[in-house]
């Protein structure tokens, strides 16, 4: 239990639950939050093994200062959990560029910048584990979440490449892909397009309303999610992707099956006849 965790996005949801369980298990943990007061209750419970760091992943100075503070208190970082992120709803055409760019800065570029700040520590230790919280929407997409999915597809591809680059250095990397969990991701945490287009009412707007309407009633339990993440870190052979929730597993598997069926059907047409086929 000497490992030191650094978890971002701990103000609420899976991040906060994970922080509580990590500390309860006897690990040390640094809790990244834009407002450290949001985790004051956890720090008060674990004053010796917990540290709150002010962290907005879009601010380079806070990335640098947070990593420095963790090193000063604990002397090392063993597990980095890139959990900070936001959502956004809107059809592709309706979505506002400023909001989309902001989401990319938080969900992808901020994650990458923080990882680059921690990687020299892990390389020097020749050990460590990076967990990037993506989503099943980083493997499968739906109306109204196209740009959100784009940020998570980016994280998934980045994670797969990073895993191959750092494996020889003793560093493990895992993409955490949850389905719907009882967090506030679909509530106040997610903005939506200011203007709507009637043509997307039956697709993007309908799916947005469905997701918003189910907020707080999702099947996924953050407590079980946190326990699963800890088990992954404690494993000698963690997976590249952890599909959290039955819907995540079914979604990933369904995409593989449907993609193959779609391609095979096309390859049987006269236009696709010259393309590769399964032997």
PDB file of C-alpha atoms in Angstrom:
ATOM      1  CA  UNK A   1       0.000   0.000   0.000  1.00  0.00           C
ATOM      2  CA  UNK A   2       2.987   2.308  -0.453  1.00  0.00           C
ATOM      3  CA  UNK A   3       1.811   3.364  -3.907  1.00  0.00           C
ATOM      4  CA  UNK A   4       0.957   7.012  -4.438  1.00  0.00           C
ATOM      5  CA  UNK A   5      -2.079   7.774  -6.587  1.00  0.00           C
ATOM      6  CA  UNK A   6      -2.756  11.033  -8.412  1.00  0.00           C
ATOM      7  CA  UNK A   7      -6.428  11.277  -9.381  1.00  0.00           C
ATOM      8  CA  UNK A   8      -7.887  14.193 -11.326  1.00  0.00           C
ATOM      9  CA  UNK A   9     -11.514  15.272 -11.397  1.00  0.00           C
ATOM     10  CA  UNK A  10     -12.172  14.281  -7.787  1.00  0.00           C
ATOM     11  CA  UNK A  11     -14.841  16.875  -7.007  1.00  0.00           C
ATOM     12  CA  UNK A  12     -17.635  14.433  -7.806  1.00  0.00           C
ATOM     13  CA  UNK A  13     -18.630  11.205  -9.538  1.00  0.00           C
ATOM     14  CA  UNK A  14     -16.313   8.292 -10.127  1.00  0.00           C
ATOM     15  CA  UNK A  15     -13.264  10.434  -9.354  1.00  0.00           C
ATOM     16  CA  UNK A  16     -14.414  11.284  -5.839  1.00  0.00           C
ATOM     17  CA  UNK A  17     -15.570   7.740  -5.130  1.00  0.00           C
ATOM     18  CA  UNK A  18     -12.260   6.350  -6.368  1.00  0.00           C
ATOM     19  CA  UNK A  19     -10.300   8.759  -4.173  1.00  0.00           C
ATOM     20  CA  UNK A  20     -12.252   7.681  -1.095  1.00  0.00           C
ATOM     21  CA  UNK A  21     -11.775   3.982  -1.777  1.00  0.00           C
ATOM     22  CA  UNK A  22      -8.086   4.310  -2.615  1.00  0.00           C
ATOM     23  CA  UNK A  23      -7.448   6.063   0.688  1.00  0.00           C
ATOM     24  CA  UNK A  24      -9.652   3.636   2.610  1.00  0.00           C
ATOM     25  CA  UNK A  25      -7.582   0.802   1.175  1.00  0.00           C
ATOM     26  CA  UNK A  26      -4.457   2.302   2.719  1.00  0.00           C
ATOM     27  CA  UNK A  27      -2.874   3.952  -0.296  1.00  0.00           C
ATOM     28  CA  UNK A  28      -1.670   7.548  -0.432  1.00  0.00           C
ATOM     29  CA  UNK A  29      -3.488   9.830  -2.840  1.00  0.00           C
ATOM     30  CA  UNK A  30      -3.317  13.309  -4.300  1.00  0.00           C
ATOM     31  CA  UNK A  31      -6.729  14.651  -5.263  1.00  0.00           C
ATOM     32  CA  UNK A  32      -6.847  17.061  -8.165  1.00  0.00           C
ATOM     33  CA  UNK A  33      -9.788  19.472  -8.198  1.00  0.00           C
ATOM     34  CA  UNK A  34     -10.431  22.900  -9.659  1.00  0.00           C
ATOM     35  CA  UNK A  35     -11.758  23.857  -6.234  1.00  0.00           C
ATOM     36  CA  UNK A  36      -9.871  21.996  -3.468  1.00  0.00           C
ATOM     37  CA  UNK A  37     -12.701  22.810  -1.033  1.00  0.00           C
ATOM     38  CA  UNK A  38     -14.743  20.183  -2.886  1.00  0.00           C
ATOM     39  CA  UNK A  39     -12.518  17.459  -1.399  1.00  0.00           C
ATOM     40  CA  UNK A  40     -11.954  19.015   2.025  1.00  0.00           C
ATOM     41  CA  UNK A  41     -14.056  16.314   3.666  1.00  0.00           C
ATOM     42  CA  UNK A  42     -11.806  13.580   2.293  1.00  0.00           C
ATOM     43  CA  UNK A  43      -8.622  15.406   3.311  1.00  0.00           C
ATOM     44  CA  UNK A  44      -9.977  15.850   6.841  1.00  0.00           C
ATOM     45  CA  UNK A  45     -10.599  12.101   7.083  1.00  0.00           C
ATOM     46  CA  UNK A  46      -7.121  11.152   5.805  1.00  0.00           C
ATOM     47  CA  UNK A  47      -4.844  14.087   6.773  1.00  0.00           C
ATOM     48  CA  UNK A  48      -1.615  12.051   6.625  1.00  0.00           C
ATOM     49  CA  UNK A  49      -2.181  10.132   3.402  1.00  0.00           C
ATOM     50  CA  UNK A  50      -4.266  12.547   1.307  1.00  0.00           C
ATOM     51  CA  UNK A  51      -3.295  15.774  -0.431  1.00  0.00           C
ATOM     52  CA  UNK A  52      -5.573  18.222  -2.247  1.00  0.00           C
ATOM     53  CA  UNK A  53      -4.041  19.986  -5.233  1.00  0.00           C
ATOM     54  CA  UNK A  54      -5.651  22.821  -7.164  1.00  0.00           C
ATOM     55  CA  UNK A  55      -5.823  21.620 -10.728  1.00  0.00           C
ATOM     56  CA  UNK A  56      -7.446  22.881 -13.879  1.00  0.00           C
ATOM     57  CA  UNK A  57      -5.901  20.654 -16.557  1.00  0.00           C
ATOM     58  CA  UNK A  58      -6.077  23.491 -19.092  1.00  0.00           C
ATOM     59  CA  UNK A  59      -3.656  25.577 -17.007  1.00  0.00           C
ATOM     60  CA  UNK A  60       0.004  24.669 -17.433  1.00  0.00           C
ATOM     61  CA  UNK A  61       1.076  26.369 -14.195  1.00  0.00           C
ATOM     62  CA  UNK A  62      -1.378  24.312 -12.145  1.00  0.00           C
ATOM     63  CA  UNK A  63      -0.225  21.094 -13.820  1.00  0.00           C
ATOM     64  CA  UNK A  64       3.368  21.892 -12.900  1.00  0.00           C
ATOM     65  CA  UNK A  65       2.605  23.051  -9.356  1.00  0.00           C
ATOM     66  CA  UNK A  66       0.370  20.067  -8.579  1.00  0.00           C
ATOM     67  CA  UNK A  67       2.994  17.526  -9.627  1.00  0.00           C
ATOM     68  CA  UNK A  68       5.632  19.403  -7.648  1.00  0.00           C
ATOM     69  CA  UNK A  69       3.436  19.448  -4.534  1.00  0.00           C
ATOM     70  CA  UNK A  70       2.863  15.699  -4.762  1.00  0.00           C
ATOM     71  CA  UNK A  71       6.582  15.007  -5.075  1.00  0.00           C
ATOM     72  CA  UNK A  72       7.314  17.234  -2.095  1.00  0.00           C
ATOM     73  CA  UNK A  73       4.770  15.471   0.119  1.00  0.00           C
ATOM     74  CA  UNK A  74       5.042  11.860  -1.030  1.00  0.00           C
ATOM     75  CA  UNK A  75       8.336  11.691  -2.937  1.00  0.00           C
ATOM     76  CA  UNK A  76       6.877   9.810  -5.910  1.00  0.00           C
ATOM     77  CA  UNK A  77       3.844   9.111  -8.109  1.00  0.00           C
ATOM     78  CA  UNK A  78       2.920   5.535  -8.961  1.00  0.00           C
ATOM     79  CA  UNK A  79      -0.588   5.746 -10.397  1.00  0.00           C
ATOM     80  CA  UNK A  80      -1.975   8.563 -12.517  1.00  0.00           C
ATOM     81  CA  UNK A  81      -5.735   8.526 -13.112  1.00  0.00           C
ATOM     82  CA  UNK A  82      -6.719  11.054 -15.777  1.00  0.00           C
ATOM     83  CA  UNK A  83     -10.385  11.376 -14.873  1.00  0.00           C
ATOM     84  CA  UNK A  84     -11.118  15.086 -15.349  1.00  0.00           C
ATOM     85  CA  UNK A  85     -13.513  15.742 -18.193  1.00  0.00           C
ATOM     86  CA  UNK A  86     -16.734  17.379 -19.345  1.00  0.00           C
ATOM     87  CA  UNK A  87     -19.609  16.485 -21.658  1.00  0.00           C
ATOM     88  CA  UNK A  88     -21.464  18.350 -24.376  1.00  0.00           C
ATOM     89  CA  UNK A  89     -24.688  17.685 -26.277  1.00  0.00           C
ATOM     90  CA  UNK A  90     -25.564  18.764 -29.781  1.00  0.00           C
ATOM     91  CA  UNK A  91     -25.695  17.486 -33.321  1.00  0.00           C
ATOM     92  CA  UNK A  92     -22.499  17.912 -35.320  1.00  0.00           C
ATOM     93  CA  UNK A  93     -23.958  20.852 -37.233  1.00  0.00           C
ATOM     94  CA  UNK A  94     -25.484  22.544 -34.181  1.00  0.00           C
ATOM     95  CA  UNK A  95     -22.382  22.337 -32.004  1.00  0.00           C
ATOM     96  CA  UNK A  96     -20.514  25.552 -31.234  1.00  0.00           C
ATOM     97  CA  UNK A  97     -16.830  25.583 -32.092  1.00  0.00           C
ATOM     98  CA  UNK A  98     -15.768  27.441 -28.941  1.00  0.00           C
ATOM     99  CA  UNK A  99     -17.455  24.878 -26.717  1.00  0.00           C
ATOM    100  CA  UNK A 100     -16.070  21.970 -28.717  1.00  0.00           C
ATOM    101  CA  UNK A 101     -12.543  23.354 -28.519  1.00  0.00           C
ATOM    102  CA  UNK A 102     -12.939  23.893 -24.768  1.00  0.00           C
ATOM    103  CA  UNK A 103     -14.029  20.287 -24.377  1.00  0.00           C
ATOM    104  CA  UNK A 104     -11.025  19.052 -26.368  1.00  0.00           C
ATOM    105  CA  UNK A 105      -8.722  21.162 -24.194  1.00  0.00           C
ATOM    106  CA  UNK A 106     -10.079  19.514 -21.044  1.00  0.00           C
ATOM    107  CA  UNK A 107     -10.791  15.959 -22.209  1.00  0.00           C
ATOM    108  CA  UNK A 108      -7.768  15.433 -24.429  1.00  0.00           C
ATOM    109  CA  UNK A 109      -5.061  18.094 -24.470  1.00  0.00           C
ATOM    110  CA  UNK A 110      -5.172  18.660 -20.705  1.00  0.00           C
ATOM    111  CA  UNK A 111      -4.902  14.920 -20.158  1.00  0.00           C
ATOM    112  CA  UNK A 112      -1.911  14.727 -22.498  1.00  0.00           C
ATOM    113  CA  UNK A 113      -0.160  17.691 -20.881  1.00  0.00           C
ATOM    114  CA  UNK A 114      -0.534  16.280 -17.392  1.00  0.00           C
ATOM    115  CA  UNK A 115       0.658  12.866 -18.537  1.00  0.00           C
ATOM    116  CA  UNK A 116       3.767  14.451 -20.050  1.00  0.00           C
ATOM    117  CA  UNK A 117       4.470  16.120 -16.722  1.00  0.00           C
ATOM    118  CA  UNK A 118       4.239  12.810 -14.848  1.00  0.00           C
ATOM    119  CA  UNK A 119       5.982  10.546 -17.370  1.00  0.00           C
ATOM    120  CA  UNK A 120       9.561  11.601 -16.459  1.00  0.00           C
ATOM    121  CA  UNK A 121       8.845  10.527 -12.865  1.00  0.00           C
ATOM    122  CA  UNK A 122       7.527   7.137 -13.951  1.00  0.00           C
ATOM    123  CA  UNK A 123      10.399   6.623 -16.382  1.00  0.00           C
ATOM    124  CA  UNK A 124      12.939   7.369 -13.666  1.00  0.00           C
ATOM    125  CA  UNK A 125      11.205   4.859 -11.384  1.00  0.00           C
ATOM    126  CA  UNK A 126      10.892   2.315 -14.238  1.00  0.00           C
ATOM    127  CA  UNK A 127       7.420   1.635 -12.883  1.00  0.00           C
ATOM    128  CA  UNK A 128       3.948   3.100 -12.727  1.00  0.00           C
ATOM    129  CA  UNK A 129       0.449   2.884 -14.127  1.00  0.00           C
ATOM    130  CA  UNK A 130      -1.462   5.471 -16.158  1.00  0.00           C
ATOM    131  CA  UNK A 131      -5.239   5.104 -16.358  1.00  0.00           C
ATOM    132  CA  UNK A 132      -7.100   7.321 -18.804  1.00  0.00           C
ATOM    133  CA  UNK A 133     -10.836   7.528 -18.239  1.00  0.00           C
ATOM    134  CA  UNK A 134     -12.395   7.505 -21.671  1.00  0.00           C
ATOM    135  CA  UNK A 135     -15.903   6.102 -22.326  1.00  0.00           C
ATOM    136  CA  UNK A 136     -17.742   3.510 -24.337  1.00  0.00           C
ATOM    137  CA  UNK A 137     -18.472   6.607 -26.442  1.00  0.00           C
ATOM    138  CA  UNK A 138     -14.763   6.508 -27.274  1.00  0.00           C
ATOM    139  CA  UNK A 139     -15.432   3.276 -29.154  1.00  0.00           C
ATOM    140  CA  UNK A 140     -19.051   3.698 -30.294  1.00  0.00           C
ATOM    141  CA  UNK A 141     -20.882   6.944 -31.017  1.00  0.00           C
ATOM    142  CA  UNK A 142     -24.497   8.131 -31.185  1.00  0.00           C
ATOM    143  CA  UNK A 143     -26.449  11.259 -32.160  1.00  0.00           C
ATOM    144  CA  UNK A 144     -25.940  14.343 -29.972  1.00  0.00           C
ATOM    145  CA  UNK A 145     -22.574  13.219 -28.604  1.00  0.00           C
ATOM    146  CA  UNK A 146     -20.465  13.279 -31.761  1.00  0.00           C
ATOM    147  CA  UNK A 147     -17.909  15.810 -30.570  1.00  0.00           C
ATOM    148  CA  UNK A 148     -17.794  14.348 -27.073  1.00  0.00           C
ATOM    149  CA  UNK A 149     -17.113  10.985 -28.693  1.00  0.00           C
ATOM    150  CA  UNK A 150     -14.404  12.600 -30.801  1.00  0.00           C
ATOM    151  CA  UNK A 151     -12.546  13.638 -27.627  1.00  0.00           C
ATOM    152  CA  UNK A 152     -12.845  10.134 -26.224  1.00  0.00           C
ATOM    153  CA  UNK A 153     -11.872   8.417 -29.492  1.00  0.00           C
ATOM    154  CA  UNK A 154      -8.777  10.636 -29.341  1.00  0.00           C
ATOM    155  CA  UNK A 155      -8.030   9.521 -25.774  1.00  0.00           C
ATOM    156  CA  UNK A 156      -8.476   5.863 -26.711  1.00  0.00           C
ATOM    157  CA  UNK A 157      -6.067   6.053 -29.657  1.00  0.00           C
ATOM    158  CA  UNK A 158      -3.577   8.076 -27.619  1.00  0.00           C
ATOM    159  CA  UNK A 159      -3.766   5.514 -24.808  1.00  0.00           C
ATOM    160  CA  UNK A 160      -3.142   2.566 -27.114  1.00  0.00           C
ATOM    161  CA  UNK A 161      -0.075   4.224 -28.620  1.00  0.00           C
ATOM    162  CA  UNK A 162       1.271   5.331 -25.226  1.00  0.00           C
ATOM    163  CA  UNK A 163       0.883   1.800 -23.841  1.00  0.00           C
ATOM    164  CA  UNK A 164       3.132   0.414 -26.579  1.00  0.00           C
ATOM    165  CA  UNK A 165       5.716   3.155 -26.129  1.00  0.00           C
ATOM    166  CA  UNK A 166       6.167   2.828 -22.370  1.00  0.00           C
ATOM    167  CA  UNK A 167       5.700  -0.914 -21.835  1.00  0.00           C
ATOM    168  CA  UNK A 168       9.455  -1.584 -22.191  1.00  0.00           C
ATOM    169  CA  UNK A 169      10.027   0.996 -19.433  1.00  0.00           C
ATOM    170  CA  UNK A 170       7.946  -0.891 -16.872  1.00  0.00           C
ATOM    171  CA  UNK A 171       4.964   1.476 -17.145  1.00  0.00           C
ATOM    172  CA  UNK A 172       1.440   0.115 -17.583  1.00  0.00           C
ATOM    173  CA  UNK A 173      -1.359   1.978 -19.349  1.00  0.00           C
ATOM    174  CA  UNK A 174      -5.100   1.297 -19.297  1.00  0.00           C
ATOM    175  CA  UNK A 175      -8.092   3.001 -20.891  1.00  0.00           C
ATOM    176  CA  UNK A 176     -11.123   2.955 -18.579  1.00  0.00           C
ATOM    177  CA  UNK A 177     -14.275   2.860 -20.724  1.00  0.00           C
ATOM    178  CA  UNK A 178     -17.426   3.200 -18.607  1.00  0.00           C
ATOM    179  CA  UNK A 179     -20.969   3.077 -19.922  1.00  0.00           C
ATOM    180  CA  UNK A 180     -23.681   5.036 -18.072  1.00  0.00           C
ATOM    181  CA  UNK A 181     -22.944   5.478 -14.363  1.00  0.00           C
ATOM    182  CA  UNK A 182     -24.780   7.410 -11.683  1.00  0.00           C
ATOM    183  CA  UNK A 183     -22.726  10.592 -11.874  1.00  0.00           C
ATOM    184  CA  UNK A 184     -23.672  14.122 -12.875  1.00  0.00           C
ATOM    185  CA  UNK A 185     -22.002  13.842 -16.289  1.00  0.00           C
ATOM    186  CA  UNK A 186     -25.362  14.202 -18.073  1.00  0.00           C
ATOM    187  CA  UNK A 187     -26.634  16.838 -15.651  1.00  0.00           C
ATOM    188  CA  UNK A 188     -25.122  20.195 -14.764  1.00  0.00           C
ATOM    189  CA  UNK A 189     -21.656  19.034 -15.850  1.00  0.00           C
ATOM    190  CA  UNK A 190     -22.578  18.936 -19.535  1.00  0.00           C
ATOM    191  CA  UNK A 191     -23.450  21.927 -21.701  1.00  0.00           C
ATOM    192  CA  UNK A 192     -25.500  21.701 -24.875  1.00  0.00           C
ATOM    193  CA  UNK A 193     -25.787  23.535 -28.180  1.00  0.00           C
ATOM    194  CA  UNK A 194     -27.549  26.871 -27.791  1.00  0.00           C
ATOM    195  CA  UNK A 195     -29.396  26.622 -31.092  1.00  0.00           C
ATOM    196  CA  UNK A 196     -31.259  23.611 -32.419  1.00  0.00           C
ATOM    197  CA  UNK A 197     -32.145  22.608 -35.970  1.00  0.00           C
ATOM    198  CA  UNK A 198     -35.529  21.041 -36.612  1.00  0.00           C
ATOM    199  CA  UNK A 199     -34.086  18.387 -38.937  1.00  0.00           C
ATOM    200  CA  UNK A 200     -32.197  16.828 -36.000  1.00  0.00           C
ATOM    201  CA  UNK A 201     -35.179  16.656 -33.658  1.00  0.00           C
ATOM    202  CA  UNK A 202     -35.706  12.926 -34.201  1.00  0.00           C
ATOM    203  CA  UNK A 203     -32.030  12.025 -33.826  1.00  0.00           C
ATOM    204  CA  UNK A 204     -29.745  14.325 -31.840  1.00  0.00           C
ATOM    205  CA  UNK A 205     -32.433  16.055 -29.786  1.00  0.00           C
ATOM    206  CA  UNK A 206     -34.237  12.814 -29.004  1.00  0.00           C
ATOM    207  CA  UNK A 207     -31.062  11.112 -27.810  1.00  0.00           C
ATOM    208  CA  UNK A 208     -29.983  14.156 -25.812  1.00  0.00           C
ATOM    209  CA  UNK A 209     -33.353  14.220 -24.037  1.00  0.00           C
ATOM    210  CA  UNK A 210     -33.132  10.496 -23.390  1.00  0.00           C
ATOM    211  CA  UNK A 211     -29.681  10.815 -21.810  1.00  0.00           C
ATOM    212  CA  UNK A 212     -30.590  13.924 -19.815  1.00  0.00           C
ATOM    213  CA  UNK A 213     -33.810  12.321 -18.636  1.00  0.00           C
ATOM    214  CA  UNK A 214     -31.983   9.313 -17.253  1.00  0.00           C
ATOM    215  CA  UNK A 215     -29.463  11.341 -15.283  1.00  0.00           C
ATOM    216  CA  UNK A 216     -29.118   9.982 -11.749  1.00  0.00           C
ATOM    217  CA  UNK A 217     -30.916   6.784 -12.701  1.00  0.00           C
ATOM    218  CA  UNK A 218     -28.153   5.144 -14.723  1.00  0.00           C
ATOM    219  CA  UNK A 219     -27.478   1.468 -14.153  1.00  0.00           C
ATOM    220  CA  UNK A 220     -23.791   1.907 -13.354  1.00  0.00           C
ATOM    221  CA  UNK A 221     -22.716   2.142  -9.698  1.00  0.00           C
ATOM    222  CA  UNK A 222     -19.697   4.437  -9.064  1.00  0.00           C
ATOM    223  CA  UNK A 223     -18.779   2.367  -5.982  1.00  0.00           C
ATOM    224  CA  UNK A 224     -18.376  -0.794  -8.053  1.00  0.00           C
ATOM    225  CA  UNK A 225     -16.543   1.178 -10.747  1.00  0.00           C
ATOM    226  CA  UNK A 226     -13.994   2.418  -8.219  1.00  0.00           C
ATOM    227  CA  UNK A 227     -13.443  -1.094  -6.861  1.00  0.00           C
ATOM    228  CA  UNK A 228     -12.859  -2.394 -10.400  1.00  0.00           C
ATOM    229  CA  UNK A 229     -10.285   0.326 -11.121  1.00  0.00           C
ATOM    230  CA  UNK A 230      -8.369  -0.523  -7.949  1.00  0.00           C
ATOM    231  CA  UNK A 231      -8.344  -4.200  -8.947  1.00  0.00           C
ATOM    232  CA  UNK A 232      -6.874  -3.265 -12.317  1.00  0.00           C
ATOM    233  CA  UNK A 233      -4.059  -1.355 -10.642  1.00  0.00           C
ATOM    234  CA  UNK A 234      -3.395  -4.248  -8.276  1.00  0.00           C
ATOM    235  CA  UNK A 235      -3.235  -6.706 -11.183  1.00  0.00           C
ATOM    236  CA  UNK A 236       0.114  -7.882 -12.566  1.00  0.00           C
ATOM    237  CA  UNK A 237      -1.374  -8.045 -16.055  1.00  0.00           C
ATOM    238  CA  UNK A 238      -3.953  -5.249 -16.386  1.00  0.00           C
ATOM    239  CA  UNK A 239      -5.954  -4.955 -19.616  1.00  0.00           C
ATOM    240  CA  UNK A 240      -5.339  -2.247 -22.176  1.00  0.00           C
ATOM    241  CA  UNK A 241      -9.055  -1.431 -21.988  1.00  0.00           C
ATOM    242  CA  UNK A 242     -11.357  -1.921 -19.026  1.00  0.00           C
ATOM    243  CA  UNK A 243     -14.964  -2.001 -20.244  1.00  0.00           C
ATOM    244  CA  UNK A 244     -16.927  -0.850 -17.203  1.00  0.00           C
ATOM    245  CA  UNK A 245     -20.567  -1.878 -17.196  1.00  0.00           C
ATOM    246  CA  UNK A 246     -22.558  -4.406 -19.175  1.00  0.00           C
ATOM    247  CA  UNK A 247     -23.578  -1.779 -21.718  1.00  0.00           C
ATOM    248  CA  UNK A 248     -19.921  -0.954 -22.348  1.00  0.00           C
ATOM    249  CA  UNK A 249     -19.037  -4.586 -22.996  1.00  0.00           C
ATOM    250  CA  UNK A 250     -22.050  -5.085 -25.257  1.00  0.00           C
ATOM    251  CA  UNK A 251     -21.373  -1.829 -27.097  1.00  0.00           C
ATOM    252  CA  UNK A 252     -17.748  -2.685 -27.849  1.00  0.00           C
ATOM    253  CA  UNK A 253     -18.552  -6.227 -28.901  1.00  0.00           C
ATOM    254  CA  UNK A 254     -21.522  -5.066 -30.952  1.00  0.00           C
ATOM    255  CA  UNK A 255     -19.367  -2.643 -32.903  1.00  0.00           C
ATOM    256  CA  UNK A 256     -16.938  -5.394 -33.859  1.00  0.00           C
ATOM    257  CA  UNK A 257     -19.746  -7.680 -34.975  1.00  0.00           C
ATOM    258  CA  UNK A 258     -21.674  -5.015 -36.890  1.00  0.00           C
ATOM    259  CA  UNK A 259     -18.536  -3.610 -38.537  1.00  0.00           C
ATOM    260  CA  UNK A 260     -17.586  -7.035 -39.843  1.00  0.00           C
ATOM    261  CA  UNK A 261     -21.128  -7.767 -41.036  1.00  0.00           C
ATOM    262  CA  UNK A 262     -21.361  -4.393 -42.761  1.00  0.00           C
ATOM    263  CA  UNK A 263     -18.040  -4.860 -44.540  1.00  0.00           C
ATOM    264  CA  UNK A 264     -18.703  -8.476 -45.518  1.00  0.00           C
ATOM    265  CA  UNK A 265     -22.040  -7.529 -47.050  1.00  0.00           C
ATOM    266  CA  UNK A 266     -20.425  -4.728 -49.061  1.00  0.00           C
ATOM    267  CA  UNK A 267     -17.540  -6.959 -50.157  1.00  0.00           C
ATOM    268  CA  UNK A 268     -20.069  -9.272 -51.772  1.00  0.00           C
ATOM    269  CA  UNK A 269     -21.284  -6.532 -54.099  1.00  0.00           C
ATOM    270  CA  UNK A 270     -19.750  -5.958 -57.516  1.00  0.00           C
ATOM    271  CA  UNK A 271     -18.074  -2.743 -56.334  1.00  0.00           C
ATOM    272  CA  UNK A 272     -16.496  -4.414 -53.313  1.00  0.00           C
ATOM    273  CA  UNK A 273     -15.557  -7.641 -55.054  1.00  0.00           C
ATOM    274  CA  UNK A 274     -11.857  -6.759 -55.369  1.00  0.00           C
ATOM    275  CA  UNK A 275     -11.447  -5.884 -51.681  1.00  0.00           C
ATOM    276  CA  UNK A 276     -10.079  -8.296 -49.025  1.00  0.00           C
ATOM    277  CA  UNK A 277     -12.393 -10.970 -47.715  1.00  0.00           C
ATOM    278  CA  UNK A 278     -12.177 -13.406 -44.863  1.00  0.00           C
ATOM    279  CA  UNK A 279     -10.467 -16.601 -46.084  1.00  0.00           C
TER     280      UNK A 279
END
